[in-house]
JSON list of C-alpha atoms in Angstrom, two decimals:
[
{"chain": "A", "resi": 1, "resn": "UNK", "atom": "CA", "xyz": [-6.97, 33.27, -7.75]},
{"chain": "A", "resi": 2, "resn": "UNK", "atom": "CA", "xyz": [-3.64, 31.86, -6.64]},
{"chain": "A", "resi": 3, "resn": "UNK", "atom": "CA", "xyz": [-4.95, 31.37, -3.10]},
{"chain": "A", "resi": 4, "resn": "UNK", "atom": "CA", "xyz": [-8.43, 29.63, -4.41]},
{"chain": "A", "resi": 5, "resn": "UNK", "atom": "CA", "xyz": [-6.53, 27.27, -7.21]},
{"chain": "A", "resi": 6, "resn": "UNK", "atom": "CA", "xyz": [-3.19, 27.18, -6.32]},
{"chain": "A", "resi": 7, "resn": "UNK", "atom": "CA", "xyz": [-1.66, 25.48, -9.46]},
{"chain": "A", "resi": 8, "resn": "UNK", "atom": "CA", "xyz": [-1.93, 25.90, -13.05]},
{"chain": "A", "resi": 9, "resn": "UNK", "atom": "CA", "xyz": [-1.97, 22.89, -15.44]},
{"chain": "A", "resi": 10, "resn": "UNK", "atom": "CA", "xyz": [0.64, 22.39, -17.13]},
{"chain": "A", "resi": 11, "resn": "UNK", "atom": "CA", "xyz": [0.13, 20.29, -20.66]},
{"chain": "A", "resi": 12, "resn": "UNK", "atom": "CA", "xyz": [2.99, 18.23, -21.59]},
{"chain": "A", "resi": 13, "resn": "UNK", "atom": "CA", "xyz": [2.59, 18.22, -25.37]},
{"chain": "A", "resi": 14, "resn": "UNK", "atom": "CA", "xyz": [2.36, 21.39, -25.37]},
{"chain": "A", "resi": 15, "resn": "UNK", "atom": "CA", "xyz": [4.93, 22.13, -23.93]},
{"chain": "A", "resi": 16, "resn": "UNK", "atom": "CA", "xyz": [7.81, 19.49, -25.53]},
{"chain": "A", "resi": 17, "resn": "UNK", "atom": "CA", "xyz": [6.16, 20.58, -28.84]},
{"chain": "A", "resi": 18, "resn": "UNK", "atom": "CA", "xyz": [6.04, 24.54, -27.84]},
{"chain": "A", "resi": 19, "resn": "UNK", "atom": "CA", "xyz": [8.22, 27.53, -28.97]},
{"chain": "A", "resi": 20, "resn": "UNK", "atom": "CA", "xyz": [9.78, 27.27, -25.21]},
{"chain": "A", "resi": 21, "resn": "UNK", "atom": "CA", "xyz": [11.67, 24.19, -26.08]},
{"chain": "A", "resi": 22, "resn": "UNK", "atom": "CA", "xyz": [13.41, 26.37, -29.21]},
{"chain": "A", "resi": 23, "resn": "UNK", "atom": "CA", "xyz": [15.09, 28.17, -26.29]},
{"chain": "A", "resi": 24, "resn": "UNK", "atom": "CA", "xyz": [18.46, 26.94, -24.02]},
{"chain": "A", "resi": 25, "resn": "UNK", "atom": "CA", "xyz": [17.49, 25.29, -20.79]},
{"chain": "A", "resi": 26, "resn": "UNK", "atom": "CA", "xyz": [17.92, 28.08, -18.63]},
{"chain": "A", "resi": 27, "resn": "UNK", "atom": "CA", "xyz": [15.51, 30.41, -20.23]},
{"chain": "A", "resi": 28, "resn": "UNK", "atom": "CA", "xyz": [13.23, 27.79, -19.88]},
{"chain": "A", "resi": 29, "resn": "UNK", "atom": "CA", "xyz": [13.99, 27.37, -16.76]},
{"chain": "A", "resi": 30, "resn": "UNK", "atom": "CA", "xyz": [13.55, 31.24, -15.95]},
{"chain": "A", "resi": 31, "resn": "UNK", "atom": "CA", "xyz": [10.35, 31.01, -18.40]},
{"chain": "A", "resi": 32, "resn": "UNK", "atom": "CA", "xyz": [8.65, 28.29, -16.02]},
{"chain": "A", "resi": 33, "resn": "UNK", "atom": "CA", "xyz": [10.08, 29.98, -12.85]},
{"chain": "A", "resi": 34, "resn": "UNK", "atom": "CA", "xyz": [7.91, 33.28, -14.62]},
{"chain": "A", "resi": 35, "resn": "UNK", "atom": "CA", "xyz": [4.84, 31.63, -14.68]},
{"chain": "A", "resi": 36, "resn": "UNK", "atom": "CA", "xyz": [4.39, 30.11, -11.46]},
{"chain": "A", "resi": 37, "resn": "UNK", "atom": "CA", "xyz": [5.24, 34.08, -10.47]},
{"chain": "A", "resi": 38, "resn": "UNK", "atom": "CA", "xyz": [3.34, 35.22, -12.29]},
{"chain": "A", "resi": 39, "resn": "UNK", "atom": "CA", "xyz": [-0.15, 32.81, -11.75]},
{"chain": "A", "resi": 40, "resn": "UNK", "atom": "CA", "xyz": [0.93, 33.55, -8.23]},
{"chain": "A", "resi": 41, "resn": "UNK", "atom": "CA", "xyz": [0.43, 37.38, -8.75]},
{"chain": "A", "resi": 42, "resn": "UNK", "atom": "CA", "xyz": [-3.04, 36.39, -10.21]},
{"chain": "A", "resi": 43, "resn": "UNK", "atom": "CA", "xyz": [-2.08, 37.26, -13.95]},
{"chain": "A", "resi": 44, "resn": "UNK", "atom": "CA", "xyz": [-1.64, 40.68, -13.20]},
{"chain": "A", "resi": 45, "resn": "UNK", "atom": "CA", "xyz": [2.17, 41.70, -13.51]},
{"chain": "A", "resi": 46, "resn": "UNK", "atom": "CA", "xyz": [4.51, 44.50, -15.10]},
{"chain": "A", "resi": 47, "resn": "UNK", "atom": "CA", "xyz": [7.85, 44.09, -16.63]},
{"chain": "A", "resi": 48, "resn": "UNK", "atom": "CA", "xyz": [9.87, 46.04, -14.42]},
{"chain": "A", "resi": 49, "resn": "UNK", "atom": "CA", "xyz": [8.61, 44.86, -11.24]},
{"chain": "A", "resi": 50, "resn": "UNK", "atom": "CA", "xyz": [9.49, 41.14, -13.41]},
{"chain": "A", "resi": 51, "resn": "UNK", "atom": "CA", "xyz": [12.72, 42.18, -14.08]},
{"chain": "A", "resi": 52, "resn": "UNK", "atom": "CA", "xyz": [13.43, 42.90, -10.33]},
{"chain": "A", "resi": 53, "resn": "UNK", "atom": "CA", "xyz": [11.98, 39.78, -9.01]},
{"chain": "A", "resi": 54, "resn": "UNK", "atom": "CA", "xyz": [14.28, 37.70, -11.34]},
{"chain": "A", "resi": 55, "resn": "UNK", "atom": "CA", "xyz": [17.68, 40.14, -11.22]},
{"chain": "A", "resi": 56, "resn": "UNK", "atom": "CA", "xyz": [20.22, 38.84, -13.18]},
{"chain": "A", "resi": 57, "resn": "UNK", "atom": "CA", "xyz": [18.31, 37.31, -15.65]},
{"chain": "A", "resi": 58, "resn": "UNK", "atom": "CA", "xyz": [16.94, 40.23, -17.28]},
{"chain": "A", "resi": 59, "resn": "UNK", "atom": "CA", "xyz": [18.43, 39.01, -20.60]},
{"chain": "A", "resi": 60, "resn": "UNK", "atom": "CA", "xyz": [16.89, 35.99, -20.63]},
{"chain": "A", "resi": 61, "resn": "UNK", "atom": "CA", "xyz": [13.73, 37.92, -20.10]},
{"chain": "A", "resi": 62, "resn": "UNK", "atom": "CA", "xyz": [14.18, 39.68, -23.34]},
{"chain": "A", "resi": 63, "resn": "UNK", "atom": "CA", "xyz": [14.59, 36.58, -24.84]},
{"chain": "A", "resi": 64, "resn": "UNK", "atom": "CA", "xyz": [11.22, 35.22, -23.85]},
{"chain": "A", "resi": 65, "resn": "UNK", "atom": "CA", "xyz": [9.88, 38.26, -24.89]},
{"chain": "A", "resi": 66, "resn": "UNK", "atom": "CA", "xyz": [11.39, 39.00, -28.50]},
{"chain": "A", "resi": 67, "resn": "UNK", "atom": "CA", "xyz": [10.88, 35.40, -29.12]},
{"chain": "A", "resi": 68, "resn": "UNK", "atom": "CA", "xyz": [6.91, 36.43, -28.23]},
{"chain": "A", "resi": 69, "resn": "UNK", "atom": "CA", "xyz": [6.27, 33.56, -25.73]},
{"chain": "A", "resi": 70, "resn": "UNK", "atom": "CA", "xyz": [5.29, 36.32, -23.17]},
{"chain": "A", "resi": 71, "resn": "UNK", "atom": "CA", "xyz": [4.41, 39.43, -24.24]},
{"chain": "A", "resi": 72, "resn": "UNK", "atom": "CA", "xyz": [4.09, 42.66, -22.97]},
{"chain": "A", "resi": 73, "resn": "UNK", "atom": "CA", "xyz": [0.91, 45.56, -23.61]},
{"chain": "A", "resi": 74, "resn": "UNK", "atom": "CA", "xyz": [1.02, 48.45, -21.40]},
{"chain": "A", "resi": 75, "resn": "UNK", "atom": "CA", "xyz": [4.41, 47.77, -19.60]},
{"chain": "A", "resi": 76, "resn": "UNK", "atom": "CA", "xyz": [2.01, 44.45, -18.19]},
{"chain": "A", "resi": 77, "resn": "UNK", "atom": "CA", "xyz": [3.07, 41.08, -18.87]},
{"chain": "A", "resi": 78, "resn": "UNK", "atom": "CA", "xyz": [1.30, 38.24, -20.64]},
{"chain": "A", "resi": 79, "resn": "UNK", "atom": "CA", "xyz": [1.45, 34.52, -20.59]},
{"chain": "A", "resi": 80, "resn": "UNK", "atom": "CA", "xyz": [-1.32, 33.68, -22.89]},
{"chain": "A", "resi": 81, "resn": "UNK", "atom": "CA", "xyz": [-1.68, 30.34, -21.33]},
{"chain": "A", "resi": 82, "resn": "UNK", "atom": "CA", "xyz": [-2.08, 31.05, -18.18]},
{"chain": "A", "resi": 83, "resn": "UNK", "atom": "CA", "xyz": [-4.33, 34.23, -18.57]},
{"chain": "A", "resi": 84, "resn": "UNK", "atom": "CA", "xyz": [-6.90, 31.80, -20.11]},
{"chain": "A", "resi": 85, "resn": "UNK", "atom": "CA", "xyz": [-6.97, 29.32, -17.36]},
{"chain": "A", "resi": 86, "resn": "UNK", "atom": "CA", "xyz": [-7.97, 32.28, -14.97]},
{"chain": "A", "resi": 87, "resn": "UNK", "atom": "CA", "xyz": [-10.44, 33.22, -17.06]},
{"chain": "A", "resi": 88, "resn": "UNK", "atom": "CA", "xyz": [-11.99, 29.86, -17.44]},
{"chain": "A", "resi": 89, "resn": "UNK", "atom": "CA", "xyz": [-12.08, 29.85, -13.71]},
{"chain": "A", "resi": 90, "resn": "UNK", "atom": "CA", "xyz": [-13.85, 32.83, -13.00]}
]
């Protein structure tokens, strides 16, 4: 999918008014960072293969995903969000 659309929209209220924007910049900044890796990898992700693409911020990670903005079933990672755009595109 990431070849065929190659962006994901990205809704302003939502996000200023999102749980996200709770967090410090930097995990946003990692969070963001996540999902363009992760929309890139067509939705289809686990967490350790995550936590080695973004070394050194595994914390951060852990963050995002206690906090429940991406959450995990399976050892696979899910960013609600996006999974529904690539499901409206199919």
């Amino acid at each position: 999918m990431a070849k065929d659309i190659p962006y994901f929209k990205f809704y302003i209220n939502e996000w200023i008014n999102g749980d996200i924007t709770l967090e410090e910049m930097e995990i946003q900044g990692v969070f963001i960072n996540i999902c363009a890796y992760y929309w890139s990898k067509d939705c289809e992700l686990n967490l350790s293969n995550l936590k080695k693409k973004f070394r050194g911020y595994e914390s951060k990670i852990d963050i995002l995903i206690e906090s429940g903005i991406i959450k995990i079933d399976d050892d696979q990672i899910i960013i609600m969000f996006l999974n529904e755009q690539l499901q409206s595109k199919a």
